């Protein structure tokens, strides 16, 4: 029996894996190393924002070996987030290493890094890099101790005025004035803005043209009335998610007819507007702290899709005939959209929903 293999007629190729192949992290491609390092950096920055870590703790990677150091220094992605409260030398280092890539500019009022008390570094960063700022997060406090009384609105006027932010898509503005007043932002030129978050900040109508592409809107501790909310939502035709929480100040309601004329009885025009403004992209709408009468005016002004999730937390005032009428005005126009109801205790939350789609209307009520 011939047991020889005729390799000329039947070539066989065998791939032999060497037992000495090196596959540890030190031999990962640079692309994989960057992904690992970005996750490591992100964890430090998240904890640093909460005040429980050093924003530069991730720099330890730079000292592991020259190869890793080169990967990080040569990649602008690691240098795109700049805190204005850092040391000016570090800020300039990040500006240089980020090259011409998009920037995230952040200023935290409770940051452990205190190099920007009067906002000069923030103002310079905004003005110098305005063409490549993708995200801006600015927390502003008027300081009793330094007697620095410039408001957030005044700061924005000083820093950028009406200058164009061509790449800005995410903006968060937080105002913490010493005496609790809400500031009004006069100007903002950000034509592709998509996400806007405000805390104790309200907008002048002159800002509304920059809201045409906004899909996410959050406003906290505002002092808006129904007409303000209607104008604000009407300026955001592409809005998908909206969460507005109003300032709870009982003193405002001591003399309702004088201080809050928006609490007057609903007119036929409020309940049955001739043309409802469509918010066809709306998926989630939450209104917290507005009187039932005001909520009815807002909801009946817009055409909101049946698949939207609407959550209402009214400001509780002693029930009267206007409150009952307003509650009916909120629920009645949409009740035919739902086929089920759920009542939760002890919160007294009522949820109307449709078993065939995601739409729902939930509200809290003290009425029994």
Tab-separated table of C-alpha atoms in Angstrom:
chain	number	residue	atom	x	y	z
A	1	UNK	CA	0.000	0.000	0.000
A	2	UNK	CA	1.347	3.351	-1.008
A	3	UNK	CA	1.107	5.677	1.965
A	4	UNK	CA	3.003	8.598	0.474
A	5	UNK	CA	1.146	11.874	-0.203
A	6	UNK	CA	1.623	13.275	-3.637
A	7	UNK	CA	2.069	16.923	-2.754
A	8	UNK	CA	2.451	17.841	-6.397
A	9	UNK	CA	-1.072	16.681	-7.130
A	10	UNK	CA	-2.687	17.546	-3.740
A	11	UNK	CA	-1.082	20.620	-2.232
A	12	UNK	CA	-1.984	21.087	1.440
A	13	UNK	CA	-1.488	24.445	3.216
A	14	UNK	CA	-1.334	24.425	6.997
A	15	UNK	CA	-1.444	27.665	9.042
A	16	UNK	CA	0.540	27.154	12.170
A	17	UNK	CA	-0.149	29.538	15.075
A	18	UNK	CA	3.033	30.215	16.921
A	19	UNK	CA	2.726	29.730	20.665
A	20	UNK	CA	4.842	32.843	21.033
A	21	UNK	CA	2.296	35.197	19.372
A	22	UNK	CA	1.893	38.384	21.433
A	23	UNK	CA	-1.691	39.612	21.763
A	24	UNK	CA	-1.602	41.720	24.973
A	25	UNK	CA	-2.756	45.336	25.261
A	26	UNK	CA	0.738	46.519	24.445
A	27	UNK	CA	0.311	45.147	20.921
A	28	UNK	CA	-3.202	46.525	20.226
A	29	UNK	CA	-3.608	48.729	17.155
A	30	UNK	CA	-3.716	52.433	17.909
A	31	UNK	CA	-7.411	52.577	17.012
A	32	UNK	CA	-8.264	50.044	19.722
A	33	UNK	CA	-6.025	51.796	22.246
A	34	UNK	CA	-7.821	55.072	21.549
A	35	UNK	CA	-11.201	53.491	22.211
A	36	UNK	CA	-9.983	52.055	25.514
A	37	UNK	CA	-8.347	55.310	26.583
A	38	UNK	CA	-11.424	57.381	25.675
A	39	UNK	CA	-13.573	55.227	27.969
A	40	UNK	CA	-11.013	55.629	30.743
A	41	UNK	CA	-10.915	59.397	30.268
A	42	UNK	CA	-14.725	59.687	30.145
A	43	UNK	CA	-15.089	57.980	33.536
A	44	UNK	CA	-12.712	60.495	35.130
A	45	UNK	CA	-14.457	63.492	33.568
A	46	UNK	CA	-17.904	62.304	34.649
A	47	UNK	CA	-16.712	61.842	38.229
A	48	UNK	CA	-14.881	65.171	38.119
A	49	UNK	CA	-18.096	66.962	37.154
A	50	UNK	CA	-19.668	65.485	40.275
A	51	UNK	CA	-16.702	66.673	42.337
A	52	UNK	CA	-15.500	63.199	43.315
A	53	UNK	CA	-12.441	62.907	41.074
A	54	UNK	CA	-9.627	64.892	39.527
A	55	UNK	CA	-10.319	65.892	35.930
A	56	UNK	CA	-6.690	65.077	35.138
A	57	UNK	CA	-6.517	61.683	36.818
A	58	UNK	CA	-6.618	60.018	33.412
A	59	UNK	CA	-3.262	61.646	32.604
A	60	UNK	CA	-1.662	58.666	34.346
A	61	UNK	CA	-1.846	56.890	30.981
A	62	UNK	CA	0.671	59.359	29.595
A	63	UNK	CA	3.351	57.997	31.927
A	64	UNK	CA	2.961	54.298	31.096
A	65	UNK	CA	5.139	54.306	27.995
A	66	UNK	CA	6.203	56.551	25.157
A	67	UNK	CA	3.965	54.692	22.700
A	68	UNK	CA	0.798	55.322	24.684
A	69	UNK	CA	1.831	58.905	25.311
A	70	UNK	CA	2.269	59.469	21.583
A	71	UNK	CA	-1.141	57.938	20.811
A	72	UNK	CA	-2.888	60.321	23.223
A	73	UNK	CA	-0.984	63.499	22.437
A	74	UNK	CA	-1.362	62.993	18.679
A	75	UNK	CA	-5.139	62.398	18.910
A	76	UNK	CA	-7.221	65.621	19.201
A	77	UNK	CA	-10.183	63.656	20.577
A	78	UNK	CA	-8.577	63.587	24.035
A	79	UNK	CA	-8.299	67.381	24.182
A	80	UNK	CA	-11.678	68.559	22.946
A	81	UNK	CA	-13.338	69.145	26.345
A	82	UNK	CA	-12.089	72.289	28.058
A	83	UNK	CA	-13.173	73.604	31.461
A	84	UNK	CA	-12.835	77.359	31.698
A	85	UNK	CA	-12.098	77.060	35.427
A	86	UNK	CA	-8.859	75.161	34.821
A	87	UNK	CA	-5.474	76.828	35.027
A	88	UNK	CA	-4.985	79.120	32.001
A	89	UNK	CA	-1.855	77.162	31.005
A	90	UNK	CA	-3.809	73.908	30.889
A	91	UNK	CA	-6.615	75.575	28.953
A	92	UNK	CA	-4.118	76.765	26.356
A	93	UNK	CA	-2.558	73.283	26.194
A	94	UNK	CA	-5.950	71.751	25.386
A	95	UNK	CA	-6.671	74.420	22.799
A	96	UNK	CA	-3.402	73.621	21.040
A	97	UNK	CA	-3.670	69.835	21.152
A	98	UNK	CA	-7.316	69.828	20.030
A	99	UNK	CA	-6.111	71.442	16.794
A	100	UNK	CA	-9.101	72.483	14.690
A	101	UNK	CA	-11.516	69.847	15.971
A	102	UNK	CA	-14.923	70.684	17.543
A	103	UNK	CA	-14.783	71.828	21.177
A	104	UNK	CA	-16.859	71.372	24.298
A	105	UNK	CA	-16.533	74.450	26.531
A	106	UNK	CA	-17.700	73.973	30.129
A	107	UNK	CA	-17.855	76.280	33.121
A	108	UNK	CA	-19.104	74.784	36.405
A	109	UNK	CA	-20.041	77.108	39.255
A	110	UNK	CA	-19.044	74.558	41.919
A	111	UNK	CA	-15.850	73.402	40.267
A	112	UNK	CA	-12.846	72.704	42.503
A	113	UNK	CA	-10.805	74.601	39.918
A	114	UNK	CA	-11.272	78.331	40.544
A	115	UNK	CA	-9.343	80.198	37.861
A	116	UNK	CA	-12.260	81.988	36.203
A	117	UNK	CA	-14.110	83.896	38.906
A	118	UNK	CA	-15.084	86.812	36.668
A	119	UNK	CA	-15.572	84.826	33.460
A	120	UNK	CA	-12.687	86.290	31.479
A	121	UNK	CA	-11.321	82.874	30.479
A	122	UNK	CA	-14.777	81.715	29.409
A	123	UNK	CA	-15.296	84.899	27.400
A	124	UNK	CA	-11.966	84.425	25.618
A	125	UNK	CA	-12.661	80.756	24.890
A	126	UNK	CA	-16.066	81.545	23.401
A	127	UNK	CA	-14.834	84.435	21.296
A	128	UNK	CA	-11.603	82.815	20.093
A	129	UNK	CA	-13.046	79.402	19.268
A	130	UNK	CA	-16.579	80.360	18.277
A	131	UNK	CA	-16.275	78.728	14.845
A	132	UNK	CA	-15.603	75.254	16.291
A	133	UNK	CA	-17.606	75.127	19.529
A	134	UNK	CA	-19.979	72.163	19.375
A	135	UNK	CA	-21.151	72.178	23.001
A	136	UNK	CA	-21.267	74.963	25.572
A	137	UNK	CA	-22.206	74.490	29.245
A	138	UNK	CA	-22.063	77.694	31.264
A	139	UNK	CA	-23.038	77.969	34.933
A	140	UNK	CA	-22.998	81.520	36.226
A	141	UNK	CA	-23.178	82.888	39.765
A	142	UNK	CA	-23.282	86.483	40.893
A	143	UNK	CA	-20.931	86.528	43.852
A	144	UNK	CA	-21.700	88.371	47.105
A	145	UNK	CA	-18.158	87.860	48.352
A	146	UNK	CA	-16.369	89.430	45.395
A	147	UNK	CA	-19.174	91.952	44.730
A	148	UNK	CA	-19.167	90.799	41.141
A	149	UNK	CA	-22.698	91.540	39.974
A	150	UNK	CA	-22.578	90.853	36.225
A	151	UNK	CA	-25.524	88.647	35.275
A	152	UNK	CA	-25.356	85.720	32.874
A	153	UNK	CA	-27.166	87.783	30.256
A	154	UNK	CA	-24.667	90.639	30.645
A	155	UNK	CA	-21.787	88.173	30.435
A	156	UNK	CA	-23.089	86.662	27.182
A	157	UNK	CA	-23.460	90.139	25.719
A	158	UNK	CA	-19.872	90.948	26.712
A	159	UNK	CA	-18.437	87.644	25.487
A	160	UNK	CA	-20.186	87.029	22.173
A	161	UNK	CA	-23.081	89.429	21.633
A	162	UNK	CA	-24.700	88.476	18.333
A	163	UNK	CA	-21.665	86.638	16.939
A	164	UNK	CA	-22.405	83.479	14.955
A	165	UNK	CA	-21.936	80.015	16.500
A	166	UNK	CA	-21.886	78.029	13.231
A	167	UNK	CA	-21.293	74.600	14.835
A	168	UNK	CA	-23.091	74.908	18.188
A	169	UNK	CA	-25.613	72.089	18.638
A	170	UNK	CA	-25.836	71.767	22.438
A	171	UNK	CA	-26.191	74.632	24.908
A	172	UNK	CA	-26.840	74.648	28.637
A	173	UNK	CA	-27.120	77.903	30.576
A	174	UNK	CA	-27.490	77.929	34.372
A	175	UNK	CA	-27.951	81.173	36.295
A	176	UNK	CA	-27.546	81.357	40.070
A	177	UNK	CA	-28.075	85.000	40.982
A	178	UNK	CA	-27.591	85.941	44.607
A	179	UNK	CA	-31.106	87.242	45.009
A	180	UNK	CA	-32.982	84.549	43.088
A	181	UNK	CA	-34.129	86.554	40.069
A	182	UNK	CA	-34.421	84.952	36.651
A	183	UNK	CA	-32.279	86.401	33.849
A	184	UNK	CA	-33.412	86.995	30.301
A	185	UNK	CA	-31.070	86.076	27.451
A	186	UNK	CA	-31.258	88.804	24.836
A	187	UNK	CA	-29.363	87.347	21.895
A	188	UNK	CA	-28.128	84.003	20.576
A	189	UNK	CA	-27.025	83.296	17.015
A	190	UNK	CA	-26.813	79.508	16.741
A	191	UNK	CA	-28.686	78.392	13.599
A	192	UNK	CA	-28.117	74.617	13.978
A	193	UNK	CA	-28.781	74.371	17.725
A	194	UNK	CA	-30.477	71.059	18.584
A	195	UNK	CA	-30.415	70.785	22.381
A	196	UNK	CA	-31.163	73.672	24.765
A	197	UNK	CA	-31.198	73.425	28.559
A	198	UNK	CA	-31.984	76.470	30.702
A	199	UNK	CA	-32.004	76.959	34.468
A	200	UNK	CA	-33.378	80.257	35.770
A	201	UNK	CA	-32.936	81.657	32.277
A	202	UNK	CA	-35.688	82.786	29.928
A	203	UNK	CA	-35.345	83.850	26.306
A	204	UNK	CA	-36.129	87.063	24.532
A	205	UNK	CA	-38.146	86.577	21.314
A	206	UNK	CA	-35.039	87.854	19.489
A	207	UNK	CA	-33.456	84.455	20.280
A	208	UNK	CA	-36.299	82.438	18.727
A	209	UNK	CA	-34.794	82.208	15.192
A	210	UNK	CA	-32.020	80.042	16.681
A	211	UNK	CA	-34.596	77.488	17.890
A	212	UNK	CA	-35.789	76.326	14.474
A	213	UNK	CA	-33.833	73.041	14.674
A	214	UNK	CA	-34.098	72.402	18.422
A	215	UNK	CA	-35.297	68.871	19.187
A	216	UNK	CA	-34.674	68.834	22.954
A	217	UNK	CA	-35.751	71.643	25.283
A	218	UNK	CA	-35.459	71.732	29.060
A	219	UNK	CA	-36.285	74.746	31.213
A	220	UNK	CA	-36.064	74.628	35.010
A	221	UNK	CA	-37.061	77.135	37.696
A	222	UNK	CA	-38.548	79.483	35.136
A	223	UNK	CA	-41.118	82.190	35.796
A	224	UNK	CA	-43.007	81.884	32.536
A	225	UNK	CA	-46.709	82.411	32.036
A	226	UNK	CA	-48.873	80.594	29.498
A	227	UNK	CA	-48.203	83.104	26.708
A	228	UNK	CA	-44.438	82.711	27.206
A	229	UNK	CA	-44.644	78.928	26.936
A	230	UNK	CA	-46.825	79.131	23.836
A	231	UNK	CA	-44.338	81.486	22.138
A	232	UNK	CA	-41.371	79.326	23.182
A	233	UNK	CA	-42.820	76.027	21.925
A	234	UNK	CA	-44.082	77.699	18.784
A	235	UNK	CA	-40.498	78.679	17.961
A	236	UNK	CA	-39.412	74.989	18.042
A	237	UNK	CA	-41.315	73.230	15.213
A	238	UNK	CA	-38.985	70.193	15.321
A	239	UNK	CA	-39.266	69.679	19.066
A	240	UNK	CA	-39.242	66.009	20.137
A	241	UNK	CA	-38.713	66.248	23.898
A	242	UNK	CA	-39.758	69.132	26.147
A	243	UNK	CA	-39.532	69.379	29.937
A	244	UNK	CA	-40.518	72.678	31.567
A	245	UNK	CA	-40.485	73.007	35.346
A	246	UNK	CA	-41.774	76.244	36.760
A	247	UNK	CA	-40.599	78.164	39.784
A	248	UNK	CA	-42.701	77.289	42.843
A	249	UNK	CA	-43.161	80.547	44.681
A	250	UNK	CA	-46.345	80.722	46.729
A	251	UNK	CA	-45.973	84.470	47.255
A	252	UNK	CA	-46.710	84.974	43.575
A	253	UNK	CA	-50.194	83.613	44.172
A	254	UNK	CA	-51.243	85.740	47.157
A	255	UNK	CA	-53.227	88.023	44.861
A	256	UNK	CA	-54.067	85.933	41.825
A	257	UNK	CA	-56.068	88.434	39.701
A	258	UNK	CA	-53.332	91.081	39.968
A	259	UNK	CA	-50.106	89.090	39.883
A	260	UNK	CA	-51.131	86.280	37.547
A	261	UNK	CA	-53.616	87.491	34.926
A	262	UNK	CA	-53.001	84.232	33.023
A	263	UNK	CA	-55.166	82.521	35.662
A	264	UNK	CA	-58.292	84.266	34.359
A	265	UNK	CA	-61.153	82.097	33.131
A	266	UNK	CA	-60.579	80.374	29.821
A	267	UNK	CA	-62.002	82.111	26.784
A	268	UNK	CA	-63.595	80.236	23.878
A	269	UNK	CA	-60.481	81.102	21.855
A	270	UNK	CA	-58.279	79.315	24.407
A	271	UNK	CA	-60.355	76.146	24.222
A	272	UNK	CA	-61.036	76.113	20.497
A	273	UNK	CA	-58.306	78.061	18.689
A	274	UNK	CA	-59.063	78.624	15.025
A	275	UNK	CA	-55.756	77.026	14.004
A	276	UNK	CA	-53.707	74.751	16.241
A	277	UNK	CA	-49.959	74.987	15.719
A	278	UNK	CA	-48.555	71.529	14.840
A	279	UNK	CA	-45.801	69.967	16.941
A	280	UNK	CA	-45.691	66.895	14.761
A	281	UNK	CA	-42.333	65.580	16.053
A	282	UNK	CA	-43.244	65.766	19.751
A	283	UNK	CA	-42.644	62.498	21.627
A	284	UNK	CA	-42.420	63.604	25.285
A	285	UNK	CA	-43.908	66.725	26.868
A	286	UNK	CA	-43.727	67.456	30.613
A	287	UNK	CA	-45.105	70.564	32.325
A	288	UNK	CA	-44.480	70.875	36.063
A	289	UNK	CA	-45.724	73.655	38.332
A	290	UNK	CA	-48.163	75.468	36.052
A	291	UNK	CA	-51.777	76.148	37.034
A	292	UNK	CA	-54.443	74.062	35.306
A	293	UNK	CA	-55.782	77.127	33.541
A	294	UNK	CA	-52.366	77.861	32.047
A	295	UNK	CA	-51.841	74.226	31.050
A	296	UNK	CA	-55.168	74.238	29.217
A	297	UNK	CA	-54.155	77.340	27.274
A	298	UNK	CA	-50.831	75.771	26.278
A	299	UNK	CA	-52.120	72.325	25.307
A	300	UNK	CA	-55.099	73.634	23.350
A	301	UNK	CA	-52.889	75.935	21.314
A	302	UNK	CA	-50.934	73.048	19.751
A	303	UNK	CA	-51.696	69.981	17.679
A	304	UNK	CA	-49.770	67.266	19.545
A	305	UNK	CA	-49.524	63.748	18.049
A	306	UNK	CA	-51.628	60.998	19.577
A	307	UNK	CA	-48.470	58.952	20.170
A	308	UNK	CA	-46.922	61.615	22.416
A	309	UNK	CA	-46.387	61.017	26.125
A	310	UNK	CA	-47.709	64.007	28.073
A	311	UNK	CA	-46.984	64.407	31.799
A	312	UNK	CA	-48.594	67.206	33.813
A	313	UNK	CA	-47.816	68.192	37.395
A	314	UNK	CA	-50.089	71.140	38.228
A	315	UNK	CA	-49.468	73.781	40.831
A	316	UNK	CA	-52.011	72.976	43.492
A	317	UNK	CA	-54.226	75.856	44.508
A	318	UNK	CA	-57.539	75.667	46.359
A	319	UNK	CA	-59.948	74.196	43.764
A	320	UNK	CA	-62.483	76.554	42.272
A	321	UNK	CA	-64.756	76.582	39.263
A	322	UNK	CA	-61.937	77.819	37.009
A	323	UNK	CA	-59.751	74.885	38.052
A	324	UNK	CA	-62.491	72.373	37.291
A	325	UNK	CA	-63.144	73.961	33.901
A	326	UNK	CA	-59.431	73.999	33.106
A	327	UNK	CA	-58.963	70.334	34.055
A	328	UNK	CA	-61.825	69.442	31.759
A	329	UNK	CA	-60.315	71.584	29.023
A	330	UNK	CA	-57.047	69.645	29.286
A	331	UNK	CA	-58.509	66.134	29.312
A	332	UNK	CA	-61.624	66.352	27.136
A	333	UNK	CA	-59.942	67.145	23.768
A	334	UNK	CA	-57.633	64.100	24.035
A	335	UNK	CA	-59.718	61.534	25.907
A	336	UNK	CA	-60.881	59.853	22.698
A	337	UNK	CA	-57.238	59.023	21.881
A	338	UNK	CA	-56.968	56.545	24.766
A	339	UNK	CA	-58.665	53.282	25.635
A	340	UNK	CA	-57.295	52.558	29.135
A	341	UNK	CA	-56.876	54.283	32.472
A	342	UNK	CA	-54.604	53.721	35.465
A	343	UNK	CA	-54.877	55.420	38.865
A	344	UNK	CA	-51.861	55.290	41.179
A	345	UNK	CA	-52.005	55.820	44.922
A	346	UNK	CA	-50.964	57.599	47.070
A	347	UNK	CA	-49.672	59.999	44.395
A	348	UNK	CA	-53.157	60.315	42.891
A	349	UNK	CA	-51.619	60.146	39.445
A	350	UNK	CA	-54.087	59.406	36.686
A	351	UNK	CA	-52.724	57.984	33.432
A	352	UNK	CA	-54.740	57.676	30.259
A	353	UNK	CA	-53.052	55.548	27.635
A	354	UNK	CA	-53.615	53.639	24.432
A	355	UNK	CA	-52.824	49.940	24.407
A	356	UNK	CA	-51.982	50.019	20.690
A	357	UNK	CA	-49.396	52.838	20.694
A	358	UNK	CA	-47.054	54.763	22.991
A	359	UNK	CA	-49.363	57.724	23.570
A	360	UNK	CA	-50.411	58.684	27.106
A	361	UNK	CA	-51.637	61.583	29.222
A	362	UNK	CA	-50.785	61.524	32.918
A	363	UNK	CA	-51.545	64.102	35.575
A	364	UNK	CA	-51.646	64.494	39.326
A	365	UNK	CA	-54.797	65.711	41.010
A	366	UNK	CA	-55.814	66.594	44.550
A	367	UNK	CA	-59.447	66.438	43.605
A	368	UNK	CA	-61.400	63.439	44.831
